[in-house]
Amino acid sequence: MLKNRDLFTTVLFLAVLGAAASVWILPVPAARAAELWVGTEAGDYPTIQAAVNAAAPGDTIVVRDGAYSEDLVVDKKVHLTPAFGARVIIDGDITLTETAGGAELLGLELAAGKKIVAANGIDWQDGVPADARNRVVFLGARSGTALEVELQDIVSHRDFDLYGGAWIHALGEGTLITHTGIIDVSSAVGLNVRGFEWETGDRARATLGSVYVTSRDTGIGGFFITANQSQLVVNGEIVAKTLGDDSYASGLNVRGSSGVTAEFSDITVEGGRLALGVDFNVAGDAVLGHSGLIEAVARDAGSTVHGVEIGAADNSSLTVGDVSVEAGALARGVTTTYLPGSLIVTDGLTNDVSLHVGGVFAVARDQDSQAYGIDIGGLDRVSLTAGEVEVRADQLARGVWLRFGDEGSAHLIGGVTATSFSGSAQGLYVQAGDGFFASVGDVAVEGAKGAVQGVFFNAGDEGELAHAGLIRVTGTTSEALARGLNLVAGERFSGFV
């Protein structure tokens, strides 16, 4: 899942631990055409704007220590940075014009109330990549400071190996990012194309319009990487597609510390070897609010798809709307099982977490394939409410699989259907501690070999199972072991079937 994340692996890890406010590690930039200095020494330009006006695309502008009271208009692809060890404060607004795509503004500090505005339709102006950091908008605040940024349409289609729409790095408290319109970036030869990459500190507020990403090998809608009490609201849709075989696509990726909120609607992802709709992994007191459809498809034979990967710590409230996934070898609709190599803030769901899921549809196409509708692990007092769940696979089809601690609950209000064409199938499969309560409606299971079970319930003391409706189990061959209800319970169990 972290394929080709280059600089994000380092920055993300530090941000999650709260250390990134003082450390910022970036790739070494490539050599540039010319270097212009701003300051008061001989040969310096007196203002930043004067240096920008004199610069050619690709030049570097180095600003000496000091406060600069000027509104700044950047209209070309320049690299603007403080001198080594300098603190540069700009007491004015910064405007990036339509022709400023590819400009890099790094290490600057804006005075209170000042902001950066990127013009509607900003685009990379030539077919020459700057370096491995090719982004249409590339903004980095001075260490420990915040930014206010306004973005509009970013539409750019360049055949670069590495490419992206908007990269913003501001780890001070209170960063504000407002995007309206669309981010639409693509590269037919792209090794790694990303719509947005926003890394913030505490109490950030970010709004996003729609994002469209197309790449050959790796296509990622976006990353929101933050600290405490931050919020991301996506007002449009996110679509990510890769064109090549053995490719990877993902929609929305969120990482953060405590009190993180993410709200979004439709997400569509199509990849070759691997597809991931949403990756939401944070600490406690989190709020996930999804309405609409998450649809993820992995095209290749032997491919894997996860609709929603989720991890959240204590006192989190998580809502996922409808999820539809399809892959070759392995399909998971909503899961706490992360792909190998993932950076995990919270492993599964911890205590006092509520998860609400709409409908889930999961299909695995290949021979010997597996599909899971809802696949969740959690600690104590975890509650699940889910609508209709339907899964289909060749070797193993499991509708709802829960591994909970004590005093958990599951309310399956829409029915469960699991179909395995040549192997085993289970509708509801529960492994839980004491005091677990489950309610389930209709269950329909069909399998050809091994365990074919409507409900498998294995819980500790004082468990309770309530069923209303029909459990229908069909073994299609003589090798199927069909059971409507398989019950293993401790003391003081009560049930109604």
XYZ file of C-alpha atoms in Angstrom:
497
model
C 0.000 0.000 0.000
C 2.915 2.368 0.564
C 4.411 1.659 -2.870
C 6.534 4.604 -4.083
C 5.593 6.946 -1.229
C 9.088 8.534 -1.420
C 9.315 11.460 1.022
C 6.022 10.664 2.752
C 7.345 7.692 4.724
C 9.681 9.899 6.751
C 7.425 12.932 7.136
C 4.328 10.881 7.951
C 6.037 8.899 10.685
C 7.297 12.048 12.357
C 3.948 13.803 12.034
C 2.106 10.967 13.726
C 4.511 11.018 16.659
C 4.239 14.783 17.003
C 7.901 15.328 16.198
C 7.520 16.684 12.706
C 7.044 20.290 13.855
C 10.808 20.561 14.200
C 12.078 18.165 11.530
C 11.491 18.374 7.803
C 13.288 16.028 5.440
C 12.986 16.475 1.659
C 14.766 15.030 -1.342
C 17.782 16.997 -2.499
C 16.655 19.253 -5.376
C 18.250 19.015 -8.756
C 20.633 21.720 -9.994
C 18.900 24.864 -11.180
C 19.637 27.325 -13.949
C 20.521 30.402 -11.870
C 20.459 31.656 -8.287
C 19.129 35.116 -7.392
C 19.516 36.557 -3.881
C 17.193 38.902 -1.991
C 18.401 41.043 0.893
C 20.620 44.009 1.693
C 24.031 42.767 0.592
C 25.799 43.894 -2.554
C 24.233 42.399 -5.659
C 20.998 41.435 -3.863
C 17.567 42.312 -5.145
C 15.834 44.642 -2.685
C 12.487 42.821 -2.781
C 11.313 39.311 -3.445
C 9.054 40.588 -6.223
C 11.989 42.186 -7.988
C 13.827 38.874 -7.961
C 10.777 37.014 -9.243
C 10.397 39.522 -12.073
C 14.036 39.088 -13.069
C 14.100 35.299 -12.791
C 13.717 32.852 -15.624
C 11.663 29.660 -15.230
C 13.702 27.124 -13.274
C 15.755 29.702 -11.352
C 16.246 29.655 -7.581
C 15.511 32.720 -5.453
C 17.275 32.722 -2.087
C 15.943 35.152 0.528
C 18.078 36.422 3.388
C 16.874 36.748 6.977
C 14.248 39.405 7.612
C 10.661 40.566 7.281
C 9.448 41.582 3.825
C 6.346 43.776 3.635
C 5.092 43.120 0.134
C 2.336 41.381 -1.721
C 3.954 38.859 -4.001
C 2.853 37.645 -7.455
C 4.606 34.522 -8.736
C 4.021 33.970 -12.441
C 6.632 31.377 -13.381
C 8.197 28.113 -12.257
C 10.775 29.333 -9.725
C 12.191 27.872 -6.544
C 11.794 30.312 -3.627
C 13.580 29.458 -0.368
C 15.226 31.139 2.639
C 18.982 31.248 2.938
C 20.408 28.571 5.192
C 19.379 29.279 8.793
C 17.382 32.379 7.856
C 13.910 33.226 9.113
C 11.947 34.899 6.339
C 8.585 36.504 7.166
C 6.402 37.763 4.348
C 3.933 40.391 5.516
C 1.715 40.210 2.478
C -0.392 37.885 0.375
C 1.120 35.592 -2.246
C -0.625 34.925 -5.554
C 0.340 32.089 -7.875
C -0.878 32.881 -11.387
C -2.000 30.385 -14.019
C 1.558 30.252 -15.355
C 3.173 29.504 -11.967
C 2.635 25.751 -12.098
C 5.724 23.961 -10.792
C 6.859 26.861 -8.607
C 8.209 25.784 -5.211
C 7.735 28.045 -2.204
C 9.524 26.450 0.713
C 10.451 27.396 4.263
C 8.604 30.711 4.312
C 6.553 32.212 7.127
C 3.510 34.367 6.464
C 2.499 37.148 8.812
C -0.813 36.765 10.631
C -3.825 37.118 8.380
C -1.866 36.646 5.144
C -2.494 33.817 2.690
C -1.406 32.077 -0.489
C -3.866 31.967 -3.398
C -3.376 29.796 -6.476
C -5.188 31.099 -9.544
C -7.962 29.104 -11.153
C -6.542 26.860 -13.877
C -2.927 26.864 -12.693
C -0.908 24.420 -14.778
C 2.635 23.222 -15.411
C 3.810 25.378 -18.286
C 6.237 23.126 -20.149
C 7.110 19.484 -20.648
C 10.317 19.713 -18.631
C 10.202 18.118 -15.166
C 11.929 20.062 -12.385
C 13.024 17.088 -10.252
C 11.463 14.160 -8.403
C 9.096 16.567 -6.646
C 7.094 17.599 -9.686
C 3.922 19.160 -8.292
C 1.783 21.871 -9.879
C 1.449 23.584 -6.474
C 4.318 22.990 -4.016
C 4.150 24.890 -0.709
C 6.090 24.359 2.495
C 5.896 26.544 5.588
C 8.784 27.360 7.874
C 9.177 24.683 10.540
C 6.483 24.964 13.200
C 4.360 27.534 11.359
C 0.975 27.340 9.678
C -0.339 28.421 6.299
C -3.603 29.695 4.905
C -4.000 28.488 1.319
C -6.762 28.878 -1.253
C -6.813 26.577 -4.275
C -9.123 26.441 -7.265
C -9.006 24.263 -10.391
C -5.716 22.440 -10.942
C -5.809 20.651 -14.296
C -2.557 19.280 -15.656
C -1.645 16.388 -17.939
C 2.124 15.912 -18.317
C 3.981 12.729 -19.152
C 6.283 12.780 -16.123
C 7.238 9.658 -14.175
C 6.482 11.385 -10.869
C 3.746 14.007 -10.792
C 1.129 15.582 -8.561
C -1.445 18.306 -8.132
C -0.972 20.073 -4.789
C 1.624 19.420 -2.081
C 1.273 21.465 1.113
C 3.459 21.003 4.188
C 2.613 23.184 7.205
C 3.053 21.625 10.634
C 2.222 24.636 12.783
C -1.112 24.851 14.570
C -4.154 26.083 12.676
C -3.339 25.570 9.001
C -6.318 26.360 6.767
C -6.590 24.861 3.270
C -9.573 25.647 1.074
C -9.947 24.008 -2.321
C -12.894 24.599 -4.628
C -13.339 23.062 -8.031
C -11.265 20.104 -9.231
C -7.791 18.668 -9.102
C -7.269 16.695 -12.317
C -3.775 15.334 -12.936
C -2.585 12.526 -15.163
C 0.480 11.000 -16.750
C 0.219 8.206 -19.297
C 3.762 7.101 -18.398
C 3.473 7.906 -14.697
C 5.244 5.758 -12.146
C 3.527 7.661 -9.336
C 0.823 10.329 -9.753
C -0.976 11.946 -6.798
C -3.818 14.406 -6.654
C -3.063 16.087 -3.326
C -0.617 15.615 -0.446
C -1.391 17.751 2.582
C 0.629 17.447 5.794
C -0.491 19.588 8.720
C -0.117 20.104 12.443
C -2.752 20.429 15.161
C -6.190 21.927 14.518
C -5.916 22.084 10.775
C -9.023 22.635 8.681
C -9.058 21.462 5.087
C -11.797 21.381 2.482
C -11.447 19.678 -0.868
C -13.495 19.684 -4.049
C -13.184 16.794 -6.521
C -10.012 14.889 -7.419
C -9.265 12.906 -10.588
C -5.996 11.008 -11.018
C -4.818 8.806 -13.886
C -1.443 7.068 -14.006
C 0.270 4.062 -15.513
C 1.783 2.377 -12.429
C 0.634 4.129 -9.226
C -2.290 6.542 -8.949
C -3.322 8.030 -5.603
C -6.214 10.407 -5.087
C -4.646 11.983 -2.049
C -3.085 11.958 1.410
C -4.218 13.937 4.440
C -1.585 13.521 7.138
C -2.173 15.459 10.321
C -1.784 15.659 14.094
C -4.513 16.427 16.677
C -8.034 17.866 16.367
C -7.897 18.318 12.601
C -10.636 18.061 10.001
C -10.876 17.174 6.322
C -14.113 17.700 4.402
C -14.354 16.467 0.803
C -17.238 18.142 -0.990
C -16.824 16.349 -4.323
C -15.746 12.918 -5.518
C -12.366 11.220 -5.688
C -11.514 9.057 -8.705
C -8.163 7.279 -9.120
C -7.304 4.968 -12.005
C -4.168 3.200 -13.191
C -3.773 1.946 -16.748
C -1.042 -0.683 -16.522
C -0.919 -4.276 -15.454
C 0.590 -4.878 -12.003
C -0.431 -1.335 -11.028
C -1.747 0.176 -7.785
C -4.541 2.705 -7.251
C -5.956 4.222 -4.072
C -8.515 6.919 -3.354
C -8.217 8.670 0.014
C -5.543 8.070 2.666
C -5.857 9.654 6.131
C -3.379 9.446 9.004
C -3.440 11.390 12.247
C -3.329 11.575 15.999
C -6.302 12.236 18.309
C -9.554 13.924 17.361
C -9.238 13.636 13.586
C -12.418 14.041 11.506
C -12.826 13.078 7.851
C -16.035 13.565 5.879
C -16.429 12.503 2.250
C -18.798 10.891 -0.248
C -18.196 8.940 -3.485
C -14.816 7.361 -4.158
C -14.021 5.291 -7.265
C -10.770 3.375 -7.683
C -9.516 1.056 -10.416
C -6.104 -0.616 -10.348
C -4.357 -3.610 -11.811
C -2.669 -5.685 -9.115
C -4.012 -3.722 -6.148
C -6.883 -1.305 -5.472
C -7.715 0.480 -2.215
C -10.683 2.777 -1.770
C -10.103 4.435 1.621
C -7.302 4.059 4.156
C -8.303 5.694 7.469
C -5.932 5.046 10.368
C -5.803 7.408 13.345
C -5.627 7.575 17.124
C -8.584 8.093 19.502
C -11.670 10.321 19.458
C -11.852 10.066 15.685
C -14.883 10.732 13.511
C -15.254 9.151 10.089
C -18.282 10.282 8.126
C -18.884 8.699 4.749
C -22.066 8.850 2.714
C -22.414 7.527 -0.804
C -20.477 4.727 -2.504
C -16.911 3.504 -2.267
C -16.221 1.386 -5.357
C -12.860 -0.314 -5.881
C -11.861 -2.769 -8.622
C -8.585 -4.617 -9.184
C -8.420 -5.929 -12.760
C -5.508 -8.388 -12.787
C -5.657 -12.108 -12.178
C -4.294 -12.697 -8.686
C -5.160 -9.136 -7.622
C -6.279 -7.765 -4.244
C -8.848 -5.119 -3.359
C -9.775 -3.461 -0.066
C -12.733 -1.112 -0.033
C -12.030 0.490 3.365
C -9.021 -0.177 5.585
C -9.736 1.191 9.014
C -7.959 1.597 12.340
C -9.055 3.833 15.219
C -8.416 4.044 18.935
C -10.712 4.686 21.923
C -13.959 6.645 21.710
C -14.132 6.840 17.942
C -17.291 7.028 15.845
C -17.028 5.620 12.323
C -19.633 5.652 9.562
C -19.129 4.000 6.169
C -21.826 4.111 3.514
C -22.090 1.556 0.718
C -19.020 -0.385 -0.411
C -18.557 -2.421 -3.597
C -15.291 -4.272 -4.325
C -14.069 -6.726 -6.940
C -10.699 -8.430 -7.425
C -9.087 -11.563 -8.750
C -7.679 -13.384 -5.712
C -8.778 -11.468 -2.595
C -11.586 -8.998 -1.936
C -12.332 -7.292 1.370
C -15.117 -4.743 1.706
C -14.533 -3.134 5.131
C -11.544 -4.412 7.054
C -9.074 -3.815 9.860
C -6.623 -6.111 8.067
C -3.946 -3.899 6.533
C -1.868 -4.650 3.498
C 1.782 -5.641 4.099
C 4.123 -2.683 4.552
C 1.446 -0.307 5.791
C 2.284 2.364 8.351
C -0.204 1.753 11.157
C -1.143 4.272 13.847
C -3.790 2.032 15.446
C -4.024 -1.689 14.778
C -7.719 -2.469 14.424
C -10.358 -0.890 16.653
C -9.544 -0.476 20.317
C -12.116 0.292 23.058
C -15.477 2.055 22.906
C -15.575 2.338 19.127
C -18.797 2.354 17.096
C -18.820 1.376 13.432
C -21.831 1.833 11.146
C -21.668 0.315 7.661
C -24.230 0.484 4.873
C -24.403 -2.207 2.212
C -21.311 -4.240 1.274
C -20.815 -6.217 -1.941
C -17.543 -8.159 -2.410
C -16.563 -10.413 -5.317
C -13.363 -12.393 -5.942
C -13.197 -13.823 -9.465
C -10.255 -16.232 -9.625
C -10.046 -19.920 -8.896
C -9.119 -20.447 -5.209
C -10.134 -16.849 -4.435
C -11.440 -15.422 -1.143
C -13.931 -12.674 -0.347
C -14.897 -11.008 2.940
C -17.682 -8.479 3.282
C -16.872 -7.088 6.741
C -13.638 -8.252 8.384
C -13.123 -6.435 11.699
C -10.943 -6.929 14.760
C -11.419 -4.902 17.938
C -10.990 -4.816 21.694
C -13.694 -4.134 24.296
C -17.065 -2.439 23.783
C -16.835 -2.310 20.018
C -20.198 -2.110 18.278
C -21.036 -2.814 14.642
C -24.221 -1.977 12.783
C -24.420 -3.078 9.142
C -26.885 -3.217 6.274
C -27.018 -5.890 3.590
C -23.818 -7.864 3.020
C -23.205 -10.076 -0.030
C -19.987 -11.911 -0.916
C -18.980 -14.283 -3.712
C -15.744 -16.176 -4.209
C -14.428 -19.493 -5.399
C -12.632 -20.933 -2.344
C -13.868 -18.979 0.698
C -16.770 -16.553 1.067
C -17.297 -15.012 4.501
C -19.993 -12.375 4.900
C -19.163 -10.892 8.307
C -16.114 -11.931 10.336
C -15.712 -10.354 13.784
C -12.940 -10.728 16.378
C -14.011 -8.677 19.396
C -13.169 -8.484 23.080
C -15.670 -8.102 25.917
C -19.062 -6.382 25.809
C -19.120 -5.924 22.075
C -22.138 -6.080 19.808
C -23.157 -6.647 16.193
C -26.478 -5.657 14.622
C -26.862 -7.016 11.090
C -30.058 -5.389 9.940
C -29.919 -6.082 6.211
C -29.221 -9.788 5.904
C -26.096 -11.694 4.843
C -25.465 -13.740 1.685
C -22.244 -15.730 1.130
C -21.576 -17.932 -1.893
C -18.503 -20.090 -2.488
C -18.414 -21.914 -5.820
C -15.922 -24.644 -4.903
C -15.069 -24.194 -1.217
C -16.445 -23.101 2.148
C -18.745 -20.259 3.130
C -19.950 -18.585 6.319
C -22.571 -15.891 6.769
C -21.725 -14.531 10.236
C -18.530 -15.693 11.935
C -18.014 -14.350 15.481
C -15.138 -14.835 17.903
C -15.716 -12.681 20.990
C -15.208 -12.345 24.721
C -17.738 -12.029 27.533
C -21.006 -10.144 27.205
C -21.161 -10.141 23.412
C -24.551 -9.510 21.793
C -25.420 -10.239 18.177
C -28.644 -9.736 16.268
C -29.042 -10.978 12.714
C -31.802 -11.223 10.139
C -31.876 -13.457 7.061
C -28.758 -15.458 6.268
C -28.235 -17.375 2.997
C -25.074 -19.444 2.538
C -23.964 -21.756 -0.249
C -20.739 -23.726 -0.526
C -19.257 -26.837 -2.093
C -16.646 -28.132 0.337
C -15.765 -27.975 4.018
C -17.609 -25.776 6.506
C -20.756 -24.233 5.050
C -22.301 -22.372 7.982
C -25.013 -19.818 8.385
C -23.908 -18.510 11.785
C -20.794 -19.454 13.739
C -20.998 -17.899 17.214
C -18.106 -18.405 19.646
C -18.288 -16.123 22.687
C -17.543 -16.092 26.402
C -19.910 -15.796 29.354
C -23.202 -13.905 29.259
C -23.390 -13.860 25.494
C -26.634 -13.330 23.608
C -27.746 -14.154 20.071
C -31.004 -12.901 18.589
C -32.124 -14.046 15.148
C -35.231 -12.974 13.266
C -35.793 -14.344 9.799
C -34.448 -17.379 7.939
C -31.065 -19.097 7.995
C -30.729 -21.048 4.739
C -27.621 -23.185 4.163
C -26.930 -25.156 0.981
C -24.105 -27.627 0.417
C -23.746 -28.138 -3.327
C -21.631 -31.321 -3.104
C -21.242 -34.260 -0.757
C -18.010 -32.737 0.552
C -19.852 -29.831 2.147
C -20.493 -29.840 5.899
C -23.652 -27.756 6.148
C -24.756 -26.217 9.442
C -27.320 -23.542 10.082
C -25.993 -22.539 13.521
C -22.712 -23.526 15.144
C -22.719 -22.297 18.736
C -19.898 -22.263 21.307
C -20.755 -20.194 24.378
C -19.827 -19.766 28.003
C -22.070 -19.520 31.062
C -25.399 -17.682 31.165
C -25.830 -17.613 27.396
C -29.225 -16.714 25.973
C -30.381 -17.061 22.413
C -33.402 -16.855 20.140
C -33.387 -18.381 16.673
